[in-house]
Amino acid sequence: MFSPLPLLRRMRHGMTLGVRVLATDPAGRLLLVRHTYVSGWHFPGGGVDLGETAEQAARRELREEANVEAEGPLTISGCYFNPLVGGRDHVVLYRTAALVIGPRPERNLEIVAADFFPPDDLPSDTSPATLRRIAEWQGAPPSDRW
């Protein structure tokens, strides 16, 4: 017999999942992107699409937002709760340094710019969450909040 309770529970308690990628080039510079729909510089990333794994989404976002391909497996750096997006959003952060870097993409409907920056010379409007993840990458204690 069909019960609507699991479906209702999922609708009421569903979780959203996003990905971000902390990618470094051979010089140790960090890849950041600037979106059209949110202020500041962020790691490349976005939502995981239906039927897509988190790693597939991370690789897709690198290609779409920065024209960068990750070679080899991505490393999961952490999974973070993002209370600012509906109270049920989580972000998986991947890391990679094995990159094939294409030409910087031109501005489009989603991306204003994508570029690599030295960790000690980031844009002044780098997002707070991105700065926290960079600090953790450099040895600061980790948090479970995006």
Short mmCIF file of C-alpha atoms in Angstrom, two decimals:
data_model
loop_
_atom_site.label_atom_id
_atom_site.label_comp_id
_atom_site.label_asym_id
_atom_site.label_seq_id
_atom_site.Cartn_x
_atom_site.Cartn_y
_atom_site.Cartn_z
CA MET A 1 0.00 0.00 0.00
CA PHE A 2 1.31 3.47 -0.95
CA SER A 3 1.99 5.88 1.87
CA PRO A 4 2.45 9.61 1.15
CA LEU A 5 4.37 10.12 4.43
CA PRO A 6 7.91 9.64 3.03
CA LEU A 7 7.18 12.07 0.19
CA LEU A 8 5.64 14.62 2.56
CA ARG A 9 8.59 14.29 4.94
CA ARG A 10 11.05 14.86 2.10
CA MET A 11 9.14 17.91 0.89
CA ARG A 12 9.11 19.29 4.39
CA HIS A 13 12.64 18.27 5.40
CA GLY A 14 14.46 18.01 2.05
CA MET A 15 18.09 18.99 1.81
CA THR A 16 19.80 20.93 -0.95
CA LEU A 17 23.39 20.20 -1.91
CA GLY A 18 25.95 22.47 -3.47
CA VAL A 19 29.61 22.11 -4.31
CA ARG A 20 32.61 24.43 -4.36
CA VAL A 21 36.17 23.75 -5.50
CA LEU A 22 39.33 25.10 -3.89
CA ALA A 23 41.60 24.83 -6.94
CA THR A 24 45.21 25.95 -7.06
CA ASP A 25 47.44 26.43 -10.09
CA PRO A 26 51.14 25.35 -10.21
CA ALA A 27 52.15 28.70 -8.66
CA GLY A 28 49.86 28.05 -5.65
CA ARG A 29 47.34 30.72 -6.67
CA LEU A 30 43.65 30.18 -5.86
CA LEU A 31 40.94 30.10 -8.51
CA LEU A 32 38.08 32.49 -7.73
CA VAL A 33 35.02 33.53 -9.72
CA ARG A 34 32.77 36.55 -9.61
CA HIS A 35 29.10 35.84 -10.36
CA THR A 36 26.50 38.20 -11.82
CA TYR A 37 23.90 37.32 -9.17
CA VAL A 38 25.87 37.60 -5.91
CA SER A 39 28.54 40.05 -4.76
CA GLY A 40 32.16 39.20 -4.12
CA TRP A 41 34.62 36.54 -5.25
CA HIS A 42 33.94 32.87 -4.52
CA PHE A 43 35.32 29.44 -5.27
CA PRO A 44 33.79 27.99 -8.44
CA GLY A 45 30.72 25.95 -7.66
CA GLY A 46 26.99 25.57 -7.69
CA GLY A 47 24.16 23.15 -7.17
CA VAL A 48 24.21 19.41 -7.76
CA ASP A 49 21.79 18.58 -10.57
CA LEU A 50 19.34 15.68 -10.56
CA GLY A 51 21.15 12.43 -11.44
CA GLU A 52 24.59 13.99 -10.93
CA THR A 53 27.15 13.11 -8.27
CA ALA A 54 28.69 15.87 -6.20
CA GLU A 55 32.07 15.30 -7.89
CA GLN A 56 30.50 15.46 -11.35
CA ALA A 57 28.86 18.76 -10.36
CA ALA A 58 32.18 20.14 -9.10
CA ARG A 59 33.93 19.23 -12.35
CA ARG A 60 31.08 20.71 -14.41
CA GLU A 61 31.17 23.96 -12.45
CA LEU A 62 34.95 24.28 -12.94
CA ARG A 63 34.46 23.92 -16.70
CA GLU A 64 31.43 26.18 -16.97
CA GLU A 65 32.60 28.97 -14.68
CA ALA A 66 36.35 29.07 -15.24
CA ASN A 67 37.24 26.93 -18.29
CA VAL A 68 39.34 24.67 -16.05
CA GLU A 69 39.47 20.87 -16.05
CA ALA A 70 40.50 18.90 -12.96
CA GLU A 71 42.80 15.99 -13.70
CA GLY A 72 42.43 12.92 -11.51
CA PRO A 73 40.13 12.56 -8.54
CA LEU A 74 39.01 15.53 -6.49
CA THR A 75 39.64 15.42 -2.74
CA ILE A 76 36.76 16.15 -0.38
CA SER A 77 37.88 18.84 2.04
CA GLY A 78 34.67 19.05 4.04
CA CYS A 79 30.90 19.21 4.14
CA TYR A 80 29.44 22.40 5.57
CA PHE A 81 25.99 23.46 6.72
CA ASN A 82 24.86 26.68 5.03
CA PRO A 83 22.07 28.12 7.21
CA LEU A 84 21.64 31.19 4.98
CA VAL A 85 20.03 29.14 2.18
CA GLY A 86 16.72 27.90 3.51
CA GLY A 87 18.11 26.33 6.67
CA ARG A 88 18.75 22.96 5.01
CA ASP A 89 21.54 23.59 2.51
CA HIS A 90 24.91 21.84 2.61
CA VAL A 91 28.06 22.55 0.62
CA VAL A 92 30.70 19.93 -0.22
CA LEU A 93 34.11 21.53 -0.68
CA TYR A 94 36.57 19.75 -2.95
CA ARG A 95 40.26 20.48 -3.46
CA THR A 96 42.45 19.98 -6.48
CA ALA A 97 45.81 21.19 -7.73
CA ALA A 98 45.95 19.05 -10.89
CA LEU A 99 44.43 21.38 -13.46
CA VAL A 100 44.26 21.91 -17.18
CA ILE A 101 43.72 25.65 -17.48
CA GLY A 102 42.06 27.06 -20.58
CA PRO A 103 41.76 30.73 -21.50
CA ARG A 104 39.82 32.84 -19.01
CA PRO A 105 36.16 32.82 -20.01
CA GLU A 106 34.50 35.95 -21.28
CA ARG A 107 31.74 37.57 -19.26
CA ASN A 108 28.39 35.79 -19.67
CA LEU A 109 24.97 35.70 -17.99
CA GLU A 110 26.39 33.94 -14.91
CA ILE A 111 30.08 34.83 -14.64
CA VAL A 112 31.61 38.31 -14.58
CA ALA A 113 35.19 37.06 -14.19
CA ALA A 114 37.33 34.08 -13.22
CA ASP A 115 40.99 34.32 -12.28
CA PHE A 116 43.79 33.00 -10.08
CA PHE A 117 45.00 35.01 -7.07
CA PRO A 118 47.91 34.55 -4.63
CA PRO A 119 46.55 33.56 -1.19
CA ASP A 120 48.19 36.64 0.34
CA ASP A 121 46.77 39.04 -2.27
CA LEU A 122 43.07 38.21 -2.63
CA PRO A 123 40.47 40.69 -3.89
CA SER A 124 39.16 42.89 -1.08
CA ASP A 125 35.61 41.66 -1.67
CA THR A 126 36.35 37.94 -1.39
CA SER A 127 33.33 36.38 0.32
CA PRO A 128 33.56 35.64 4.05
CA ALA A 129 32.85 31.92 3.52
CA THR A 130 35.64 31.73 0.93
CA LEU A 131 38.03 33.47 3.33
CA ARG A 132 37.12 30.98 6.09
CA ARG A 133 37.82 28.01 3.81
CA ILE A 134 41.16 29.53 2.75
CA ALA A 135 42.10 30.05 6.41
CA GLU A 136 41.27 26.38 7.11
CA TRP A 137 43.34 25.34 4.07
CA GLN A 138 46.22 27.31 5.65
CA GLY A 139 45.81 25.52 8.99
CA ALA A 140 43.07 27.33 10.93
CA PRO A 141 40.66 25.13 12.93
CA PRO A 142 37.80 23.89 10.75
CA SER A 143 34.18 24.90 11.16
CA ASP A 144 31.06 22.96 10.20
CA ARG A 145 29.30 26.14 8.93
CA TRP A 146 29.76 27.49 5.45
#
